[in-house]
PDB file of C-alpha atoms in Angstrom:
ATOM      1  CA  UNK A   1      15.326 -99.470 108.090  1.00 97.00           C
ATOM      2  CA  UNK A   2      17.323-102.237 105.825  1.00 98.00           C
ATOM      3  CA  UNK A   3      19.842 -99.090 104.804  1.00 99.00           C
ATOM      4  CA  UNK A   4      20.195 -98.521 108.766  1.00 99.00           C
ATOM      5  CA  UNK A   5      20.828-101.969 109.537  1.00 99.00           C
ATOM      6  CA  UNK A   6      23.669-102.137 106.493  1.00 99.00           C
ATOM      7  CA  UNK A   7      25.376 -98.996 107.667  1.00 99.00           C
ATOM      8  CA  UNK A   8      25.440-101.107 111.632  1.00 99.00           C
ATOM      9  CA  UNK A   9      27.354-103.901 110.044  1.00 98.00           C
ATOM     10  CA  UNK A  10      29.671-101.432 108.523  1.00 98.00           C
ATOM     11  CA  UNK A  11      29.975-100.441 112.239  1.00 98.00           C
ATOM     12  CA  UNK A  12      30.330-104.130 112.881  1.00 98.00           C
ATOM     13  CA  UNK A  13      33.059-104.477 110.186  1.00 97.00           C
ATOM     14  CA  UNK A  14      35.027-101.440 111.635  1.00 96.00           C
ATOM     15  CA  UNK A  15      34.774-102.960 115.293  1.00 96.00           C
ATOM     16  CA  UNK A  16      32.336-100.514 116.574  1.00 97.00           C
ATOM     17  CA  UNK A  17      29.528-101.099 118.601  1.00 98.00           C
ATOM     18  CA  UNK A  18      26.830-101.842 115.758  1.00 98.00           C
ATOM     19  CA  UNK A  19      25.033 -98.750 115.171  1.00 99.00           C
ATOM     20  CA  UNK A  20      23.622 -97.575 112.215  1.00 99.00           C
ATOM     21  CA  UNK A  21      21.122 -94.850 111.210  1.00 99.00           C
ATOM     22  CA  UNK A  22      19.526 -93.140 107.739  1.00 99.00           C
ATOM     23  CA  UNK A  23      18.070 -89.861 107.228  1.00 99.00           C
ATOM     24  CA  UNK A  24      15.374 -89.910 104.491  1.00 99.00           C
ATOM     25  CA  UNK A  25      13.586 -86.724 103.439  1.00 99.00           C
ATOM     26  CA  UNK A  26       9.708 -85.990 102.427  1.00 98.00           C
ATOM     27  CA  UNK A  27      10.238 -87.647  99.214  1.00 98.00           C
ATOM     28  CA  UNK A  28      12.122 -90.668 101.037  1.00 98.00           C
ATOM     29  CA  UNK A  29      15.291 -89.813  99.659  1.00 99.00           C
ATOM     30  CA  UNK A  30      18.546 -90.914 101.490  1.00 99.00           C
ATOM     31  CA  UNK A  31      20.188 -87.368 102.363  1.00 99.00           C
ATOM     32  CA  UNK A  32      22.452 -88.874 105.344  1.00 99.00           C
ATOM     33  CA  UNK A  33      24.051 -92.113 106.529  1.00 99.00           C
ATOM     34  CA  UNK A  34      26.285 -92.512 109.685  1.00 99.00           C
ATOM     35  CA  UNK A  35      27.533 -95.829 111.289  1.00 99.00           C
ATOM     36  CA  UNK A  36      28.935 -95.258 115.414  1.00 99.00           C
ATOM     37  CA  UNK A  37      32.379 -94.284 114.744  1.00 98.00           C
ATOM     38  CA  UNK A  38      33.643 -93.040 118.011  1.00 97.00           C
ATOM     39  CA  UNK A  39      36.677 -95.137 118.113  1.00 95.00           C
ATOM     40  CA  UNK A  40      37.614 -94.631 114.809  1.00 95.00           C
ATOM     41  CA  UNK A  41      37.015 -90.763 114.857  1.00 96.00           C
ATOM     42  CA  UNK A  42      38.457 -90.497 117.739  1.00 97.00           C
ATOM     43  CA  UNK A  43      35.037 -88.590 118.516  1.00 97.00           C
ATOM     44  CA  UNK A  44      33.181 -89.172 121.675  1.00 97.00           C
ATOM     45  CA  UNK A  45      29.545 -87.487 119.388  1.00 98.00           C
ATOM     46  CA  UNK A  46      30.462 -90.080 116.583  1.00 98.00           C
ATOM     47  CA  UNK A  47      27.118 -92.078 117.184  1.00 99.00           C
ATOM     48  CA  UNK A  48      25.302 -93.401 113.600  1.00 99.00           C
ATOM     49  CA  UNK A  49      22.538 -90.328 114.152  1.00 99.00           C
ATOM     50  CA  UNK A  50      25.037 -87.709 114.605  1.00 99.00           C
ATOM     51  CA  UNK A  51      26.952 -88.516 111.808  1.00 99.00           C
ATOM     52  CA  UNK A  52      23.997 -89.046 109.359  1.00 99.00           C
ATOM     53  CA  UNK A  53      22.317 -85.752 110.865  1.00 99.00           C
ATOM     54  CA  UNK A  54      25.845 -83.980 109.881  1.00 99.00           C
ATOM     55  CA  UNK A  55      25.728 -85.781 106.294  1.00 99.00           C
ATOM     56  CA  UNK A  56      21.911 -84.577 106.193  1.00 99.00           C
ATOM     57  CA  UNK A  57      22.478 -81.126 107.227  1.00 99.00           C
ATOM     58  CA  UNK A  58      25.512 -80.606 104.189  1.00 99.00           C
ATOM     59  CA  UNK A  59      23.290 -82.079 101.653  1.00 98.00           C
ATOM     60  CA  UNK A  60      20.613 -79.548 101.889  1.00 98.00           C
ATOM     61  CA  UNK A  61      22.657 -77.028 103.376  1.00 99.00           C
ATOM     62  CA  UNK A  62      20.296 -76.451 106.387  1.00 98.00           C
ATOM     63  CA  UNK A  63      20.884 -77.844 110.201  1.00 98.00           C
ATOM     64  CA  UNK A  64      17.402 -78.156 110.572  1.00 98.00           C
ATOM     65  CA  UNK A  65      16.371 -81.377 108.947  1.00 99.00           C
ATOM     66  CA  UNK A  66      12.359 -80.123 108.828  1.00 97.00           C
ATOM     67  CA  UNK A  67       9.967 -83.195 107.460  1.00 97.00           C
ATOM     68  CA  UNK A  68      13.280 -85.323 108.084  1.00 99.00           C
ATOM     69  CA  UNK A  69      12.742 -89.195 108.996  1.00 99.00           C
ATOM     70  CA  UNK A  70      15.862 -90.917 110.949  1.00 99.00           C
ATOM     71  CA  UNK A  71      15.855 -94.556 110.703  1.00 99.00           C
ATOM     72  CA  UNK A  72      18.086 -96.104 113.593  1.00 99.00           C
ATOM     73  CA  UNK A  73      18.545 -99.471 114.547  1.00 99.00           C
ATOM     74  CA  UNK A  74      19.303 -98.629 118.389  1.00 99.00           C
ATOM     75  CA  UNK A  75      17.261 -96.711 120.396  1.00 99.00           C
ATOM     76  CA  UNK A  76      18.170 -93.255 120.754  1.00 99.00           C
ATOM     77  CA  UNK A  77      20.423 -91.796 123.662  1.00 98.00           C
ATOM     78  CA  UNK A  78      20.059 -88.458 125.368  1.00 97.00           C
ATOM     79  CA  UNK A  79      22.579 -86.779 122.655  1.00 98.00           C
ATOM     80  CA  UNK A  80      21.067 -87.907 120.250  1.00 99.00           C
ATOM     81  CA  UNK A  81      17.458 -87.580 121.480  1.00 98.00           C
ATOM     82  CA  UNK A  82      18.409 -83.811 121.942  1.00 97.00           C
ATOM     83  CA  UNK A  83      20.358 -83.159 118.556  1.00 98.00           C
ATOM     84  CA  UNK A  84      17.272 -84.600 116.719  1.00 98.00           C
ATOM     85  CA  UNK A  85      14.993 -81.805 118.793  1.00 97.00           C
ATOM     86  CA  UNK A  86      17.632 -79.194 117.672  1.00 97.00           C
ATOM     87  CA  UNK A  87      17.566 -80.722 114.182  1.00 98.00           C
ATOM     88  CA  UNK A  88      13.838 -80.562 113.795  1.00 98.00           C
ATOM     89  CA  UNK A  89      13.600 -84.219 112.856  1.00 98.00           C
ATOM     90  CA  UNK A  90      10.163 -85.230 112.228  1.00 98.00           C
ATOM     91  CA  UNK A  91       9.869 -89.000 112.862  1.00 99.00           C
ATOM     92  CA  UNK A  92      12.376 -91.330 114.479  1.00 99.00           C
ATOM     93  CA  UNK A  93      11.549 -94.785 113.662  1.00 99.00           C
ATOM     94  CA  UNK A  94      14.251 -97.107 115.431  1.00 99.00           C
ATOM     95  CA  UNK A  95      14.812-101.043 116.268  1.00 99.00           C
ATOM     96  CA  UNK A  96      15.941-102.736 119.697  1.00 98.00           C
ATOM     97  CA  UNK A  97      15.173-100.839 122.590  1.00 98.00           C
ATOM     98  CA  UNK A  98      18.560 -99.845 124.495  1.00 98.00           C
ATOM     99  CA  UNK A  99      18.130-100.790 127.858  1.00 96.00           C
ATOM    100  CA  UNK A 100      21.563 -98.479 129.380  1.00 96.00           C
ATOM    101  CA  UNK A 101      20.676 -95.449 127.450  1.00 96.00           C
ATOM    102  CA  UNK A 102      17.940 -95.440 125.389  1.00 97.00           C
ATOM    103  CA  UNK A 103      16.064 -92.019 126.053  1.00 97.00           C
ATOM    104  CA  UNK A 104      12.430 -92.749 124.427  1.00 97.00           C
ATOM    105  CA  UNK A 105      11.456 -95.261 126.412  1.00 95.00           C
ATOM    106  CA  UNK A 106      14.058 -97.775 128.296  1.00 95.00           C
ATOM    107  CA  UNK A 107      15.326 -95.396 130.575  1.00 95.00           C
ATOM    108  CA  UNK A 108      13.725 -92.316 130.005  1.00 93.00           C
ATOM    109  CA  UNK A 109      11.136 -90.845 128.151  1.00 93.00           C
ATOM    110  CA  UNK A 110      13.211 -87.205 126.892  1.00 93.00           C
ATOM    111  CA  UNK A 111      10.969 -87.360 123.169  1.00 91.00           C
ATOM    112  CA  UNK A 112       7.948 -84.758 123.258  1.00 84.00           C
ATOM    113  CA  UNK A 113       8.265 -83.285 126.720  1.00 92.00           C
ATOM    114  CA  UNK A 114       6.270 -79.696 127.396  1.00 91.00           C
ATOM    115  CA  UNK A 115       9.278 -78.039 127.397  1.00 93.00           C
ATOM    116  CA  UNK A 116      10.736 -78.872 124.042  1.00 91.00           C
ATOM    117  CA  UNK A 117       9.703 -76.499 121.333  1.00 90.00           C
ATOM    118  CA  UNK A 118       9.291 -79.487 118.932  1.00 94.00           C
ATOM    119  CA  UNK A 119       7.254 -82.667 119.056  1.00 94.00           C
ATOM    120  CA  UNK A 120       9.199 -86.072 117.366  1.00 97.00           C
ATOM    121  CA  UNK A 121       6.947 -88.838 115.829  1.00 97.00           C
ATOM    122  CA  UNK A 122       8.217 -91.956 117.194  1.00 98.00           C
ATOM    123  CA  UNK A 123       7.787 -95.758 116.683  1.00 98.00           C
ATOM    124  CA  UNK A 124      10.268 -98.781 117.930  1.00 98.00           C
ATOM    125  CA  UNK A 125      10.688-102.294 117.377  1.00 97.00           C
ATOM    126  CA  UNK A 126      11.272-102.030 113.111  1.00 97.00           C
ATOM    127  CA  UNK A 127      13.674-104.868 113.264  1.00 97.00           C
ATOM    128  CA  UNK A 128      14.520-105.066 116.127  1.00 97.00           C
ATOM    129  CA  UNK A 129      15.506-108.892 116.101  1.00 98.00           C
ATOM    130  CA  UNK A 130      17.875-108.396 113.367  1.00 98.00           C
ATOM    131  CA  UNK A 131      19.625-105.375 114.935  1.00 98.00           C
ATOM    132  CA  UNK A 132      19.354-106.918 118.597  1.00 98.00           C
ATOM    133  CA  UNK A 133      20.896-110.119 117.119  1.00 98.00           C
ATOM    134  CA  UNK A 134      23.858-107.764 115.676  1.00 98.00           C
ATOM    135  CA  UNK A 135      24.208-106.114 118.851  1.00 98.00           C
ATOM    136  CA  UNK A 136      24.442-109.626 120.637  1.00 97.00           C
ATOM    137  CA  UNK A 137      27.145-110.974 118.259  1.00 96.00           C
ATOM    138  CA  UNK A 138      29.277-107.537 118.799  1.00 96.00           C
ATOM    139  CA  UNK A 139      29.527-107.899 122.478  1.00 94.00           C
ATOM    140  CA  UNK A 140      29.769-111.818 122.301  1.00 93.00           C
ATOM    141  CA  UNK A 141      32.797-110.907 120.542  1.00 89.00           C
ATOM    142  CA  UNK A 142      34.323-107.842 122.257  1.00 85.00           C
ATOM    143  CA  UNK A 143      34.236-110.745 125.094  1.00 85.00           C
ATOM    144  CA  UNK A 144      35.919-113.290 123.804  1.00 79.00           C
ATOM    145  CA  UNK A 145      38.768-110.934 122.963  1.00 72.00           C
ATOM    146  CA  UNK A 146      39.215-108.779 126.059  1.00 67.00           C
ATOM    147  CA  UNK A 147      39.082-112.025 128.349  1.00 61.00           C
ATOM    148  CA  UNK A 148      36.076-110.468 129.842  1.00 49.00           C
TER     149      UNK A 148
END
């Protein structure tokens, strides 16, 4: 979860909202990193998980990320709730909950429905004071210099 919370300061850094995810795999090998890059990218999918899924996914030269872990520090939203089901990722393990989209439990609950065709481990709050704290400092900023 540390490598997660580096790659949302590089988010920080690049003045994107301070996302950042890992993908380990069974042997808890880093296959994929992604920090929210949608401004940059000029890429409205450019959250952390996408990119780190896409990183995963060329590694091993599969899409599906089977007995894949993805470490995030912000709680999943609904694209990337559903690109993890596509993916096959076994376990999301995440930090502060996301309280406008997150899609496990703040707004919704989208993991491990009866229609999915794949069941997610999940498990929040892995430092989640550290990445909330980020998050804080981002928008405390973005305020400041938009005159909000």
């Amino acid at each position: 979860m540390k490598k997660a919370l580096d790659q949302a300061w590089l988010a920080y850094k690049y003045n994107e909202v301070p996302v950042g995810a890992v993908i380990v795999n069974s042997n808890g090998t880093i296959i994929g990193t992604g920090y929210n890059a949608m401004i940059k990218n000029l890429d409205p999918s450019g959250h952390a998980e996408i990119i780190a899924m896409k990183k995963a996914a060329s590694i091993i030269s599969n899409y599906r990320l089977l007995e894949c872990t993805l470490f995030v520090t912000l709680e999943p939203c609904m694209m990337c709730i559903g690109a993890s089901i596509n993916a096959r990722i076994k376990s999301i393990f995440y930090g502060t909950k996301d309280p406008k989209t997150g899609m496990i439990e703040s707004r919704a609950n989208l993991i491990n429905q009866p229609w999915h065709n794949h069941c997610i481990n999940v498990e929040g709050g892995l430092l989640a004071i550290k990445s909330k704290r980020l998050l804080k400092k981002f928008f405390k900023m973005r305020r400041k210099i938009d005159n909000y």
